[in-house]
Amino acid sequence: MGLGFHVGQPTPSGLVAPQEPQLLLPEHDYGLSVKQMQVLGLTNEATGFGARLPEVKAEALRAKAFYVGDEVTETKRQVARMAVDTKAPGQAPPDLPSLLLDGRICYIGMSLVPAVTELVISELLWLNYSAPEKPVYVYINSTGSQTMQGEAVGFETEATAIMDTMAYIRPDIYTLVIGQAFGNAAMILASGKKGYRYALPNARIMTCPPRMNRSFGTTSNVMIKANELENATQTYVDFMSRFTGRDKEQVRKDVGRNRYFTPEQAVEYGIIDKVMNPSDAVAIERRDYEGMLRASQSQGRGARSGGAMAGADA
């Protein structure tokens, strides 16, 4: 039944008795209101406002009918985008992330959350596979696994996973801080190869203890989390003591609160080795893409001429 007006009914004499126009509303269907049916496209405006389409089936109202693309499964999730070395030989990388990866640069520009860790580890493994004899440059501009207010946004194991991968692969790791390296991001900075840990002149470095957000629950669960936090703190102290060459007691005292370092102070403390100046070379593997393109083109011409000569001899 559509929405319309009945202006009257014929009388036995054939005359139409005048009546007041009567507004007729469509019946609710599928448990939906008229407005909901309109939004879902289940009405036909041409035949009457709110008239239900006769061919609509109940299966069309299921949730999966409105999914776009592949069906959603329990194992499907969003993954971090990773640049892959799929460019044609002799050509420059197609985008900026691919260009950085082609220059053997791993850029950490966000807090250490699982998606960032997944991307960085994937890039490190790829660079180890592609050219294990060449160094990898890790650029850092991150607050670690905490916010500036001290709120934890990731696990402390995000940093240790990256550091374990850096120690696992064969290439040497050169680290450089751009902007900031706070918390366990400073630990990643200090974990680079001795003599190749750098900071730009206006970068800021901060050491701070691992933190846990406010937790609720039973006494035993809170105690378990407190013990895990203490273990994370001890791991942080052990790594920083190893990388800086300072006693664990002094490091534990220093990381008991937020401590900021200028690049010069970080050199003195042992977190980095040198402050990069504008005259210093940028830590990136330089590539002559123009020369690579010319070499690729000459090889292509040689292959074509060789094939033509072979055909003529045949």
GROMACS .gro file of C-alpha atoms in nm:
model
  314
    1MET     CA    1   0.000   0.000   0.000
    2GLY     CA    2   0.141   0.335  -0.099
    3LEU     CA    3   0.097   0.680   0.038
    4GLY     CA    4  -0.189   0.857  -0.148
    5PHE     CA    5  -0.522   1.033  -0.126
    6HIS     CA    6  -0.872   0.883  -0.157
    7VAL     CA    7  -1.095   1.172  -0.248
    8GLY     CA    8  -1.426   0.985  -0.244
    9GLN     CA    9  -1.628   0.672  -0.324
   10PRO     CA   10  -1.889   0.629  -0.605
   11THR     CA   11  -2.251   0.629  -0.491
   12PRO     CA   12  -2.522   0.396  -0.630
   13SER     CA   13  -2.641   0.676  -0.855
   14GLY     CA   14  -2.298   0.698  -1.016
   15LEU     CA   15  -2.211   1.027  -0.857
   16VAL     CA   16  -1.906   1.065  -0.642
   17ALA     CA   17  -1.983   1.187  -0.296
   18PRO     CA   18  -1.738   1.453  -0.191
   19GLN     CA   19  -1.527   1.351   0.105
   20GLU     CA   20  -1.228   1.494   0.284
   21PRO     CA   21  -0.894   1.374   0.145
   22GLN     CA   22  -0.765   1.089   0.359
   23LEU     CA   23  -0.390   1.034   0.409
   24LEU     CA   24  -0.287   0.670   0.389
   25LEU     CA   25   0.046   0.561   0.542
   26PRO     CA   26   0.222   0.245   0.430
   27GLU     CA   27   0.230  -0.045   0.664
   28HIS     CA   28   0.550  -0.115   0.852
   29ASP     CA   29   0.736  -0.412   0.713
   30TYR     CA   30   1.035  -0.618   0.822
   31GLY     CA   31   1.010  -0.445   1.158
   32LEU     CA   32   1.126  -0.119   0.995
   33SER     CA   33   0.965   0.221   0.998
   34VAL     CA   34   0.883   0.411   0.680
   35LYS     CA   35   1.190   0.631   0.722
   36GLN     CA   36   1.417   0.329   0.771
   37MET     CA   37   1.275   0.164   0.459
   38GLN     CA   38   1.349   0.480   0.261
   39VAL     CA   39   1.708   0.493   0.384
   40LEU     CA   40   1.766   0.130   0.286
   41GLY     CA   41   1.617   0.188  -0.059
   42LEU     CA   42   1.320  -0.041  -0.003
   43THR     CA   43   1.058   0.205  -0.128
   44ASN     CA   44   0.965   0.320  -0.475
   45GLU     CA   45   0.919   0.693  -0.497
   46ALA     CA   46   0.778   0.668  -0.851
   47THR     CA   47   0.472   0.467  -0.750
   48GLY     CA   48   0.397   0.657  -0.437
   49PHE     CA   49   0.582   0.799  -0.145
   50GLY     CA   50   0.678   0.512   0.080
   51ALA     CA   51   0.541   0.231  -0.140
   52ARG     CA   52   0.729  -0.090  -0.068
   53LEU     CA   53   0.910  -0.257  -0.355
   54PRO     CA   54   0.742  -0.593  -0.421
   55GLU     CA   55   1.062  -0.775  -0.515
   56VAL     CA   56   1.246  -0.711  -0.188
   57LYS     CA   57   1.346  -1.031  -0.011
   58ALA     CA   58   1.425  -1.072   0.354
   59GLU     CA   59   1.778  -1.199   0.270
   60ALA     CA   60   1.859  -0.857   0.126
   61LEU     CA   61   1.825  -0.705   0.472
   62ARG     CA   62   2.102  -0.910   0.630
   63ALA     CA   63   2.408  -0.718   0.745
   64LYS     CA   64   2.652  -0.889   0.511
   65ALA     CA   65   2.450  -0.768   0.211
   66PHE     CA   66   2.575  -0.416   0.286
   67TYR     CA   67   2.947  -0.504   0.313
   68VAL     CA   68   3.168  -0.355   0.044
   69GLY     CA   69   3.431  -0.580  -0.109
   70ASP     CA   70   3.536  -0.907   0.046
   71GLU     CA   71   3.342  -1.062   0.327
   72VAL     CA   72   3.467  -0.975   0.672
   73THR     CA   73   3.615  -1.269   0.858
   74GLU     CA   74   3.739  -1.309   1.211
   75THR     CA   75   4.101  -1.329   1.101
   76LYS     CA   76   4.085  -1.024   0.876
   77ARG     CA   77   4.246  -0.711   1.021
   78GLN     CA   78   4.409  -0.394   0.907
   79VAL     CA   79   4.784  -0.423   0.866
   80ALA     CA   80   5.048  -0.157   0.835
   81ARG     CA   81   5.140  -0.050   0.483
   82MET     CA   82   5.492  -0.153   0.394
   83ALA     CA   83   5.698  -0.034   0.103
   84VAL     CA   84   5.828  -0.325  -0.103
   85ASP     CA   85   6.118  -0.329  -0.346
   86THR     CA   86   5.905  -0.414  -0.651
   87LYS     CA   87   6.025  -0.137  -0.882
   88ALA     CA   88   6.149  -0.219  -1.228
   89PRO     CA   89   6.530  -0.240  -1.266
   90GLY     CA   90   6.692   0.095  -1.327
   91GLN     CA   91   6.394   0.299  -1.211
   92ALA     CA   92   6.350   0.521  -0.907
   93PRO     CA   93   6.111   0.402  -0.632
   94PRO     CA   94   5.748   0.498  -0.697
   95ASP     CA   95   5.680   0.682  -0.369
   96LEU     CA   96   5.853   0.839  -0.069
   97PRO     CA   97   5.833   0.537   0.170
   98SER     CA   98   5.981   0.317  -0.102
   99LEU     CA   99   6.254   0.576  -0.166
  100LEU     CA  100   6.353   0.576   0.202
  101LEU     CA  101   6.356   0.198   0.214
  102ASP     CA  102   6.561   0.188  -0.106
  103GLY     CA  103   6.809   0.419   0.070
  104ARG     CA  104   6.818   0.167   0.360
  105ILE     CA  105   6.638   0.402   0.598
  106CYS     CA  106   6.392   0.285   0.864
  107TYR     CA  107   6.198   0.587   0.987
  108ILE     CA  108   6.026   0.570   1.326
  109GLY     CA  109   5.802   0.877   1.330
  110MET     CA  110   5.520   0.769   1.563
  111SER     CA  111   5.471   0.625   1.908
  112LEU     CA  112   5.575   0.264   1.946
  113VAL     CA  113   5.245   0.084   1.894
  114PRO     CA  114   5.208  -0.267   1.744
  115ALA     CA  115   5.148  -0.142   1.387
  116VAL     CA  116   5.468   0.067   1.395
  117THR     CA  117   5.668  -0.220   1.541
  118GLU     CA  118   5.538  -0.455   1.272
  119LEU     CA  119   5.641  -0.216   0.996
  120VAL     CA  120   5.990  -0.145   1.136
  121ILE     CA  121   6.069  -0.512   1.195
  122SER     CA  122   5.949  -0.602   0.846
  123GLU     CA  123   6.174  -0.336   0.694
  124LEU     CA  124   6.473  -0.451   0.899
  125LEU     CA  125   6.425  -0.810   0.790
  126TRP     CA  126   6.390  -0.706   0.426
  127LEU     CA  127   6.707  -0.495   0.436
  128ASN     CA  128   6.892  -0.786   0.593
  129TYR     CA  129   6.776  -1.006   0.307
  130SER     CA  130   6.847  -0.758   0.028
  131ALA     CA  131   7.202  -0.653   0.125
  132PRO     CA  132   7.330  -0.784   0.460
  133GLU     CA  133   7.674  -0.628   0.409
  134LYS     CA  134   7.542  -0.270   0.399
  135PRO     CA  135   7.443  -0.066   0.707
  136VAL     CA  136   7.087   0.027   0.800
  137TYR     CA  137   6.999   0.382   0.905
  138VAL     CA  138   6.732   0.415   1.174
  139TYR     CA  139   6.585   0.767   1.195
  140ILE     CA  140   6.392   0.833   1.517
  141ASN     CA  141   6.131   1.097   1.598
  142SER     CA  142   5.918   0.924   1.857
  143THR     CA  143   5.790   0.956   2.213
  144GLY     CA  144   5.831   0.583   2.267
  145SER     CA  145   5.542   0.385   2.408
  146GLN     CA  146   5.417   0.679   2.619
  147THR     CA  147   5.256   1.014   2.554
  148MET     CA  148   5.397   1.344   2.672
  149GLN     CA  149   5.162   1.315   2.971
  150GLY     CA  150   5.308   0.979   3.070
  151GLU     CA  151   5.015   0.770   2.950
  152ALA     CA  152   5.111   0.430   2.811
  153VAL     CA  153   4.995   0.379   2.451
  154GLY     CA  154   5.190   0.061   2.377
  155PHE     CA  155   5.370  -0.225   2.541
  156GLU     CA  156   5.727  -0.188   2.662
  157THR     CA  157   5.806  -0.497   2.457
  158GLU     CA  158   5.754  -0.297   2.135
  159ALA     CA  159   6.098  -0.138   2.179
  160THR     CA  160   6.269  -0.460   2.285
  161ALA     CA  161   6.122  -0.639   1.981
  162ILE     CA  162   6.278  -0.379   1.752
  163MET     CA  163   6.610  -0.393   1.937
  164ASP     CA  164   6.621  -0.772   1.928
  165THR     CA  165   6.564  -0.761   1.552
  166MET     CA  166   6.838  -0.499   1.513
  167ALA     CA  167   7.076  -0.730   1.700
  168TYR     CA  168   6.957  -1.036   1.506
  169ILE     CA  169   7.018  -0.910   1.153
  170ARG     CA  170   7.366  -0.886   1.003
  171PRO     CA  171   7.387  -0.519   0.890
  172ASP     CA  172   7.531  -0.256   1.122
  173ILE     CA  173   7.271  -0.020   1.265
  174TYR     CA  174   7.333   0.356   1.250
  175THR     CA  175   7.084   0.560   1.457
  176LEU     CA  176   6.990   0.927   1.427
  177VAL     CA  177   6.738   1.124   1.633
  178ILE     CA  178   6.533   1.392   1.458
  179GLY     CA  179   6.318   1.604   1.686
  180GLN     CA  180   6.278   1.378   1.986
  181ALA     CA  181   6.357   1.037   2.129
  182PHE     CA  182   6.177   0.982   2.459
  183GLY     CA  183   6.155   0.681   2.686
  184ASN     CA  184   6.228   0.353   2.514
  185ALA     CA  185   6.278   0.540   2.184
  186ALA     CA  186   6.592   0.681   2.348
  187MET     CA  187   6.690   0.323   2.429
  188ILE     CA  188   6.660   0.233   2.059
  189LEU     CA  189   6.873   0.537   1.978
  190ALA     CA  190   7.144   0.426   2.222
  191SER     CA  191   7.138   0.070   2.088
  192GLY     CA  192   7.297   0.166   1.757
  193LYS     CA  193   7.653   0.077   1.669
  194LYS     CA  194   7.908   0.257   1.883
  195GLY     CA  195   8.049   0.554   1.698
  196TYR     CA  196   7.744   0.581   1.471
  197ARG     CA  197   7.476   0.715   1.706
  198TYR     CA  198   7.385   1.070   1.605
  199ALA     CA  199   7.151   1.356   1.692
  200LEU     CA  200   7.059   1.670   1.505
  201PRO     CA  201   7.152   1.996   1.682
  202ASN     CA  202   6.801   2.078   1.809
  203ALA     CA  203   6.686   1.728   1.897
  204ARG     CA  204   6.566   1.642   2.247
  205ILE     CA  205   6.632   1.317   2.429
  206MET     CA  206   6.458   1.202   2.746
  207THR     CA  207   6.495   0.895   2.964
  208CYS     CA  208   6.200   0.792   3.178
  209PRO     CA  209   6.085   0.476   3.357
  210PRO     CA  210   5.825   0.242   3.207
  211ARG     CA  211   5.475   0.329   3.323
  212MET     CA  212   5.145   0.151   3.359
  213ASN     CA  213   4.805   0.313   3.325
  214ARG     CA  214   4.574   0.309   3.624
  215SER     CA  215   4.460  -0.046   3.679
  216PHE     CA  216   4.170  -0.205   3.862
  217GLY     CA  217   4.098  -0.560   3.965
  218THR     CA  218   4.180  -0.809   4.232
  219THR     CA  219   4.483  -0.769   4.453
  220SER     CA  220   4.662  -1.060   4.288
  221ASN     CA  221   4.611  -0.919   3.937
  222VAL     CA  222   4.735  -0.576   4.040
  223MET     CA  223   5.039  -0.738   4.202
  224ILE     CA  224   5.114  -0.931   3.882
  225LYS     CA  225   5.104  -0.609   3.680
  226ALA     CA  226   5.326  -0.434   3.935
  227ASN     CA  227   5.582  -0.715   3.913
  228GLU     CA  228   5.576  -0.696   3.534
  229LEU     CA  229   5.632  -0.320   3.553
  230GLU     CA  230   5.932  -0.376   3.779
  231ASN     CA  231   6.074  -0.630   3.534
  232ALA     CA  232   6.030  -0.383   3.247
  233THR     CA  233   6.209  -0.116   3.450
  234GLN     CA  234   6.498  -0.351   3.525
  235THR     CA  235   6.525  -0.440   3.155
  236TYR     CA  236   6.535  -0.070   3.067
  237VAL     CA  237   6.809  -0.010   3.325
  238ASP     CA  238   7.015  -0.307   3.204
  239PHE     CA  239   7.004  -0.195   2.841
  240MET     CA  240   7.081   0.170   2.915
  241SER     CA  241   7.370   0.069   3.141
  242ARG     CA  242   7.514  -0.149   2.866
  243PHE     CA  243   7.473   0.113   2.593
  244THR     CA  244   7.602   0.411   2.795
  245GLY     CA  245   7.872   0.232   2.996
  246ARG     CA  246   7.739   0.363   3.328
  247ASP     CA  247   7.669   0.175   3.650
  248LYS     CA  248   7.324   0.025   3.690
  249GLU     CA  249   7.272   0.203   4.022
  250GLN     CA  250   7.332   0.540   3.862
  251VAL     CA  251   7.114   0.458   3.563
  252ARG     CA  252   6.828   0.340   3.786
  253LYS     CA  253   6.851   0.664   3.982
  254ASP     CA  254   6.853   0.869   3.662
  255VAL     CA  255   6.557   0.692   3.501
  256GLY     CA  256   6.350   0.711   3.817
  257ARG     CA  257   6.217   1.040   3.684
  258ASN     CA  258   6.201   1.218   3.352
  259ARG     CA  259   6.543   1.346   3.258
  260TYR     CA  260   6.596   1.558   2.947
  261PHE     CA  261   6.921   1.581   2.753
  262THR     CA  262   7.046   1.821   2.493
  263PRO     CA  263   7.251   1.653   2.219
  264GLU     CA  264   7.572   1.767   2.388
  265GLN     CA  265   7.456   1.629   2.724
  266ALA     CA  266   7.355   1.303   2.555
  267VAL     CA  267   7.707   1.271   2.414
  268GLU     CA  268   7.852   1.322   2.761
  269TYR     CA  269   7.614   1.067   2.914
  270GLY     CA  270   7.690   0.811   2.644
  271ILE     CA  271   7.351   0.788   2.472
  272ILE     CA  272   7.488   0.916   2.140
  273ASP     CA  273   7.834   0.965   1.993
  274LYS     CA  274   7.811   1.278   1.782
  275VAL     CA  275   7.596   1.581   1.703
  276MET     CA  276   7.529   1.612   1.331
  277ASN     CA  277   7.608   1.952   1.181
  278PRO     CA  278   7.473   2.094   0.854
  279SER     CA  279   7.810   2.030   0.689
  280ASP     CA  280   7.799   1.659   0.773
  281ALA     CA  281   7.680   1.410   0.516
  282VAL     CA  282   7.326   1.282   0.549
  283ALA     CA  283   7.310   0.922   0.665
  284ILE     CA  284   7.157   0.762   0.360
  285GLU     CA  285   7.284   0.531   0.092
  286ARG     CA  286   7.313   0.746  -0.217
  287ARG     CA  287   7.185   0.608  -0.545
  288ASP     CA  288   7.251   0.739  -0.897
  289TYR     CA  289   6.910   0.668  -1.046
  290GLU     CA  290   6.994   0.846  -1.370
  291GLY     CA  291   7.298   0.625  -1.421
  292MET     CA  292   7.098   0.315  -1.328
  293LEU     CA  293   6.834   0.408  -1.585
  294ARG     CA  294   7.096   0.462  -1.858
  295ALA     CA  295   7.258   0.128  -1.780
  296SER     CA  296   6.922  -0.047  -1.791
  297GLN     CA  297   6.836   0.112  -2.124
  298SER     CA  298   7.172   0.018  -2.275
  299GLN     CA  299   7.128  -0.341  -2.158
  300GLY     CA  300   6.784  -0.348  -2.318
  301ARG     CA  301   6.921  -0.218  -2.648
  302GLY     CA  302   7.201  -0.474  -2.638
  303ALA     CA  303   6.955  -0.757  -2.577
  304ARG     CA  304   6.735  -0.645  -2.867
  305SER     CA  305   7.029  -0.613  -3.108
  306GLY     CA  306   7.160  -0.953  -3.004
  307GLY     CA  307   6.822  -1.110  -3.068
  308ALA     CA  308   6.798  -0.948  -3.411
  309MET     CA  309   7.144  -1.077  -3.508
  310ALA     CA  310   7.054  -1.428  -3.395
  311GLY     CA  311   6.740  -1.416  -3.607
  312ALA     CA  312   6.936  -1.302  -3.912
  313ASP     CA  313   7.188  -1.585  -3.872
  314ALA     CA  314   6.905  -1.835  -3.853
   0.00000   0.00000   0.00000
